[in-house]
Amino acid sequence: MSNHNNNNSSNFKDSPYRRQHWDEEAGSTRKDEDDHDDDDPFDITDTKNAPIERLRRWRQAALVLNASRRFRYTLDLKKQHDREEIRRRIRTHAQVIRAAILFKSSLGAGDRDKASVPPKSATSNGSYEIESEDLASVTRDHDLAALERLGGVNGLAGVLKTNIENGLDGDDEDIIKRKNTFGSNTYPKKKGRSFWRFLWEAWQDLTLIILMVAAVTSLALGIKTEGIAKGWYDGGSILFAVLLVIVVTATSDYRQSLQFQNLNDEKRNIHMEIIRGGKRVEVSIFDIVVGDVVPLKIGDQVPADGVLILGHSLSIDESSMTGEAKIVHKDRKDPFLMSGCKVADGYGTMLVTGVGINTEWGLLMASISEDTGEETPLQVRLNGVATFVGIVGLVVALAVLIVLLVKYFTGSTGKFVKGTTSGSRVVDDVVKIVTIAVTIVVVAVPEGLPLAVTLTLAYSMRKMMADKALVRRLSACETMGSATTICSDKTGTLTLNQMAAVESYIGGKKIDLSDYSRLLSPTASSLLVEGVAQNTTGSVFTSEGGEVEISGSPTEKAILSWGLKLGMKFGDVRSQSSILHVFPFNSEKKRGGVALRLANSEVHIHWKGAAEIVLASCRSYLDADGSVKPMDEDKVISFKKAVEDMAKRSLRCVALAYRLFDINSVPEDEDQLAQWVLPEDDLVLLAIVGIKDPCRPGVKDAVRLCTNAGVKVRMVTGDNLQTAKAIALECGILESDAEATEPNLIEGKTFREMSDFTREEIAEKISVMGRSSPNDKLLLVKALKKRGHVVAVTGDGTNDAPALHEADIGLAMGIAGTEVAKESSDIIILDDNFGSVVKVVRWGRSVYANIQKFIQFQLTVNVAALIINVVSAVNSGDVPLNAVQLLWVNLIMDTLGALALATEPPTDHLMHRPPVGRREPLISNIMWRNLLVQAMYQVTVLLVFNFRGKEILKLQNESLDRANHVQNTLIFNAFVLCQIFNEFNARKPDQKNVFRGITKNRLFMGIVAITVVLQVILVQFTKDFTDTVPLNWWQWLVCIVIGAVSWPLAVVGKLIPVPKTPLSTYFKNCLRRLRRRAPPS
């Protein structure tokens, strides 16, 4: 965290890494990061693809007192291995099935029937003529012979009482009956950890176990020497304090686990379209039942086991089940679809035959459903900080132990007299000394520090859900705070994705919507509606009341709506021709086609896609009167100008074209037909349609906010350059026409054809990339990462998956995004809104800032407590803060402090500073300054009271025991109040006004109030428990003044300038120099 609050944003607007003179490694490519500083096991800036060996190394290097708690939310390396073993076994089963199918297919037709195992006799299962297990095994075992005996897909649909065109009726009673008969599409989840498990894990802290042993020993000795009435105080109070720490820790951890559990449930809840009652409805994947008809398109996850009803160029990626990176084509010869696989290409519809645990995927998910965790770079780095501080604490505690024992046995404290003091008394005193030393370790080893990341991430993830962002990978949450550039899609992210056809050119003329029926001949109208109705993945449903519902992607819906205005009767048009072959829309080629066979045996091939690409394949055009006219040069220029004019007004231009084809040239063999490449030359242009997709409200402000925060927004779109430029100007990505020149504005093809070196140079300058393919986006991401950027990328299509995976943060769209894109992403933007992406940046920065606040607060307590106890021990042989008091301080610092500071909501101030460098030190110079100012103040004041307290408090007339108790109580009280006041300072490490926005964080105020109330109770009413005495109002006033001074002191401290170069850099440079000077061994 740096003191940038007074800096103008323009200082870092152009390049977020102007700090490279002292943060050279920030955001470097992954290879550089992993190679950097191999000596430091905690130096892992990216855990997204970190090798297992690297993850194991930092675990071995960490100083850990309670491994079960410390590593609870990190990747369980053993479970990860077990998980892969289960996957391997189930995949092997899938491969055995595949081998059996290949064997069967190699047999003759007669032999195949013999080889097939006949299904069990069709007994009635409820009211269905097939048993649940028989049905599931048909698909699971890919038993084509059994399917044929059932009458193929149509016969199976009859057995399951469903309609392959209209699906199930959707009647609630029927759905429940099917769930009871065939099972539901869920799998048994392993129960989450119970509260008692968390209690057990919190108890396993090594220091707490030692303290409990010491407490029990002290309790036994106390009761033996002083009787039960007074002898239980010392041991009993420590025991109670330890139990309180365990209960509070377990409660906090349990609450966190519930939050993660809810978020994991949300991640698994995929929503899909199915056909029920003749129309497409969206349901949760868990609500799909046997007999459902499910439309599939590129990027979808196959939601259950099933059989293909109808498919066009349908290819399935079965690697999630088989482990083979192989795309399998699905047709009548291989119609079986496995749950959990992805649609790689084409589209089709399937009949669901097996759900939940009756599928291979269900078995796999039931076996590995328990989340194995995941570490984040911040977690790893905090373990490094905790280890360093812990080692210092152990050394100090050992020193205190030795000093106290030496002073005790040499008689300096007056408690031990050789030959006089009884053995039990010696044991009791030694136990007390050991207890103090162990308690110093409890305070000194910040066991809760790495877990504070989990706490702030759990809080942030819950809040981000409200901000329409679902976090799939924890590390992305914090990496987003380091993002220096966002490569955003245009459609649906910067725009509303509410598309409407507002302009059209037919026959070379612009035709208004109201003039279609008057100006278009029946031939022209018929060809247009044929192309619209058949060359689409959308559908039109008309209810009995006449209401029209259109489904499909926003572009498809806009074109279908336009078709309805042309007078299209969707169902009738589709029934007049049959589909021979489909070339699904391809984001590389920017077009999709379909071959149709008409009733008169004519073959029409329709194409639809990006206007200038389809236009380039046209040799003629259809006039409004229905006649075909040649496309001369003037006409080409005229159409291109029409496209350019529409694009300048930010319209997406889509062209429709067709051609006739000789039926005798169409492949007759099914395999050849599947491989047929649709001809795309000599096309006849039918129409050019301009589709308006308005900019999202507030997107310009969101882009400006990113720019001010040092995050450059780049637009990467498949639309042509003119449309991209118009939208970019509207959104504020380009500020003026003067900026809209190469390389600021570049075409994907131009960028693609550059050399690697040139691409890296140009990538830095690109603001808008038009007519880009998913591969261009991937090349841009790689080039930017090589330039030292931390890259966030938005994507929705299946082909965006490589770019989403390669990016430091992949952001998939929740509405328009395919399941493949979502699975490759780190965060899902649920409302597809760029404003939500900016909120994720704020939360990412907030995670880092909150952790730094907690570190500053905790280390101040550590430094002060250690110095006070060490100096007192060396000087007087006693310590002012006893074991119970130190445990209370640890509770304030560890659990309550983390809750208060790790849950601070993000502020606008976070967006007025540059991104956080991924190698930026966790403890900045500003934090060191604040920490040392406060710690030295506390140490100085409290040591003065420790050595001169009786004179200052005028306790000379009191008995020595009473005076010591008052003095030590006041030191304890003042010390705790110092931490409470300093908790406010920690909220704003680099701002003078620490109270700004305090009322917005009720949790912080509540924790401070609870801490104060408990402190009053401990001091005033629990004298035997905490070994304190009640203080009078004047002594309380002294304590409050000591604590309150930390506020003005913090303001004065913030006036002290700090060097820009981090202290850690100085230390590292010194170490390097020493290593160079050291003679070789």
mmCIF file of N, CA and C in Angstrom, residues 133-172:
data_model
loop_
_atom_site.group_PDB
_atom_site.id
_atom_site.type_symbol
_atom_site.label_atom_id
_atom_site.label_comp_id
_atom_site.label_asym_id
_atom_site.label_seq_id
_atom_site.Cartn_x
_atom_site.Cartn_y
_atom_site.Cartn_z
ATOM 1 N N GLU A 133 -32.719 -49.293 -13.966
ATOM 2 C CA GLU A 133 -31.349 -49.759 -14.199
ATOM 3 C C GLU A 133 -31.149 -50.164 -15.650
ATOM 4 N N ASP A 134 -32.173 -50.820 -16.251
ATOM 5 C CA ASP A 134 -32.077 -51.213 -17.668
ATOM 6 C C ASP A 134 -31.933 -49.980 -18.549
ATOM 7 N N LEU A 135 -32.726 -48.955 -18.240
ATOM 8 C CA LEU A 135 -32.703 -47.718 -19.028
ATOM 9 C C LEU A 135 -31.338 -47.038 -18.916
ATOM 10 N N ALA A 136 -30.840 -46.924 -17.689
ATOM 11 C CA ALA A 136 -29.550 -46.259 -17.466
ATOM 12 C C ALA A 136 -28.420 -47.021 -18.157
ATOM 13 N N SER A 137 -28.504 -48.363 -18.147
ATOM 14 C CA SER A 137 -27.417 -49.172 -18.718
ATOM 15 C C SER A 137 -27.366 -49.062 -20.243
ATOM 16 N N VAL A 138 -28.501 -48.795 -20.887
ATOM 17 C CA VAL A 138 -28.508 -48.643 -22.356
ATOM 18 C C VAL A 138 -27.527 -47.551 -22.759
ATOM 19 N N THR A 139 -27.600 -46.407 -22.070
ATOM 20 C CA THR A 139 -26.715 -45.279 -22.396
ATOM 21 C C THR A 139 -25.328 -45.490 -21.821
ATOM 22 N N ARG A 140 -25.270 -45.939 -20.558
ATOM 23 C CA ARG A 140 -23.988 -46.074 -19.883
ATOM 24 C C ARG A 140 -23.091 -47.072 -20.611
ATOM 25 N N ASP A 141 -23.705 -48.175 -21.132
ATOM 26 C CA ASP A 141 -22.932 -49.208 -21.837
ATOM 27 C C ASP A 141 -22.923 -48.998 -23.353
ATOM 28 N N HIS A 142 -23.487 -47.858 -23.815
ATOM 29 C CA HIS A 142 -23.548 -47.553 -25.253
ATOM 30 C C HIS A 142 -24.107 -48.742 -26.045
ATOM 31 N N ASP A 143 -25.221 -49.296 -25.546
ATOM 32 C CA ASP A 143 -25.797 -50.532 -26.112
ATOM 33 C C ASP A 143 -26.758 -50.188 -27.240
ATOM 34 N N LEU A 144 -26.207 -50.108 -28.470
ATOM 35 C CA LEU A 144 -27.013 -49.723 -29.639
ATOM 36 C C LEU A 144 -28.056 -50.790 -29.973
ATOM 37 N N ALA A 145 -27.699 -52.056 -29.783
ATOM 38 C CA ALA A 145 -28.639 -53.146 -30.079
ATOM 39 C C ALA A 145 -29.860 -53.065 -29.173
ATOM 40 N N ALA A 146 -29.632 -52.786 -27.886
ATOM 41 C CA ALA A 146 -30.746 -52.673 -26.938
ATOM 42 C C ALA A 146 -31.641 -51.491 -27.313
ATOM 43 N N LEU A 147 -31.015 -50.391 -27.766
ATOM 44 C CA LEU A 147 -31.799 -49.216 -28.183
ATOM 45 C C LEU A 147 -32.662 -49.555 -29.396
ATOM 46 N N GLU A 148 -32.069 -50.307 -30.345
ATOM 47 C CA GLU A 148 -32.832 -50.691 -31.547
ATOM 48 C C GLU A 148 -34.004 -51.592 -31.187
ATOM 49 N N ARG A 149 -33.810 -52.508 -30.215
ATOM 50 C CA ARG A 149 -34.911 -53.398 -29.804
ATOM 51 C C ARG A 149 -36.040 -52.620 -29.139
ATOM 52 N N LEU A 150 -35.699 -51.472 -28.548
ATOM 53 C CA LEU A 150 -36.742 -50.635 -27.937
ATOM 54 C C LEU A 150 -37.468 -49.781 -28.978
ATOM 55 N N GLY A 151 -36.988 -49.858 -30.247
ATOM 56 C CA GLY A 151 -37.633 -49.079 -31.309
ATOM 57 C C GLY A 151 -36.906 -47.790 -31.609
ATOM 58 N N GLY A 152 -35.615 -47.737 -31.272
ATOM 59 C CA GLY A 152 -34.833 -46.530 -31.539
ATOM 60 C C GLY A 152 -35.250 -45.395 -30.616
ATOM 61 N N VAL A 153 -34.897 -44.199 -30.992
ATOM 62 C CA VAL A 153 -35.197 -43.034 -30.155
ATOM 63 C C VAL A 153 -36.706 -42.830 -30.037
ATOM 64 N N ASN A 154 -37.419 -42.989 -31.133
ATOM 65 C CA ASN A 154 -38.882 -42.798 -31.111
ATOM 66 C C ASN A 154 -39.555 -43.817 -30.202
ATOM 67 N N GLY A 155 -39.102 -45.090 -30.304
ATOM 68 C CA GLY A 155 -39.682 -46.135 -29.447
ATOM 69 C C GLY A 155 -39.377 -45.875 -27.986
ATOM 70 N N LEU A 156 -38.137 -45.443 -27.700
ATOM 71 C CA LEU A 156 -37.743 -45.144 -26.323
ATOM 72 C C LEU A 156 -38.563 -43.987 -25.761
ATOM 73 N N ALA A 157 -38.798 -42.968 -26.608
ATOM 74 C CA ALA A 157 -39.624 -41.821 -26.183
ATOM 75 C C ALA A 157 -41.031 -42.296 -25.824
ATOM 76 N N GLY A 158 -41.553 -43.260 -26.599
ATOM 77 C CA GLY A 158 -42.880 -43.807 -26.309
ATOM 78 C C GLY A 158 -42.897 -44.533 -24.971
ATOM 79 N N VAL A 159 -41.836 -45.327 -24.723
ATOM 80 C CA VAL A 159 -41.722 -46.046 -23.448
ATOM 81 C C VAL A 159 -41.675 -45.055 -22.280
ATOM 82 N N LEU A 160 -40.983 -43.942 -22.486
ATOM 83 C CA LEU A 160 -40.833 -42.941 -21.416
ATOM 84 C C LEU A 160 -41.960 -41.922 -21.391
ATOM 85 N N LYS A 161 -42.944 -42.100 -22.302
ATOM 86 C CA LYS A 161 -44.134 -41.240 -22.353
ATOM 87 C C LYS A 161 -43.761 -39.768 -22.497
ATOM 88 N N THR A 162 -42.936 -39.521 -23.523
ATOM 89 C CA THR A 162 -42.548 -38.142 -23.812
ATOM 90 C C THR A 162 -42.649 -37.908 -25.310
ATOM 91 N N ASN A 163 -42.686 -36.644 -25.704
ATOM 92 C CA ASN A 163 -42.795 -36.257 -27.108
ATOM 93 C C ASN A 163 -41.451 -35.665 -27.533
ATOM 94 N N ILE A 164 -40.844 -36.233 -28.597
ATOM 95 C CA ILE A 164 -39.486 -35.792 -28.951
ATOM 96 C C ILE A 164 -39.456 -34.373 -29.521
ATOM 97 N N GLU A 165 -40.599 -33.837 -29.884
ATOM 98 C CA GLU A 165 -40.637 -32.453 -30.395
ATOM 99 C C GLU A 165 -41.061 -31.474 -29.314
ATOM 100 N N ASN A 166 -42.072 -31.830 -28.557
ATOM 101 C CA ASN A 166 -42.623 -30.904 -27.559
ATOM 102 C C ASN A 166 -42.160 -31.178 -26.131
ATOM 103 N N GLY A 167 -41.450 -32.302 -25.927
ATOM 104 C CA GLY A 167 -40.959 -32.618 -24.595
ATOM 105 C C GLY A 167 -42.064 -33.063 -23.653
ATOM 106 N N LEU A 168 -41.780 -33.029 -22.358
ATOM 107 C CA LEU A 168 -42.782 -33.378 -21.348
ATOM 108 C C LEU A 168 -43.794 -32.245 -21.217
ATOM 109 N N ASP A 169 -44.934 -32.574 -20.637
ATOM 110 C CA ASP A 169 -45.951 -31.535 -20.433
ATOM 111 C C ASP A 169 -45.519 -30.524 -19.374
ATOM 112 N N GLY A 170 -44.654 -30.980 -18.462
ATOM 113 C CA GLY A 170 -44.199 -30.075 -17.397
ATOM 114 C C GLY A 170 -45.109 -30.085 -16.198
ATOM 115 N N ASP A 171 -46.014 -31.070 -16.142
ATOM 116 C CA ASP A 171 -46.937 -31.196 -15.011
ATOM 117 C C ASP A 171 -46.149 -31.580 -13.748
ATOM 118 N N ASP A 172 -46.366 -30.863 -12.648
ATOM 119 C CA ASP A 172 -45.614 -31.096 -11.406
ATOM 120 C C ASP A 172 -45.722 -32.532 -10.924
#
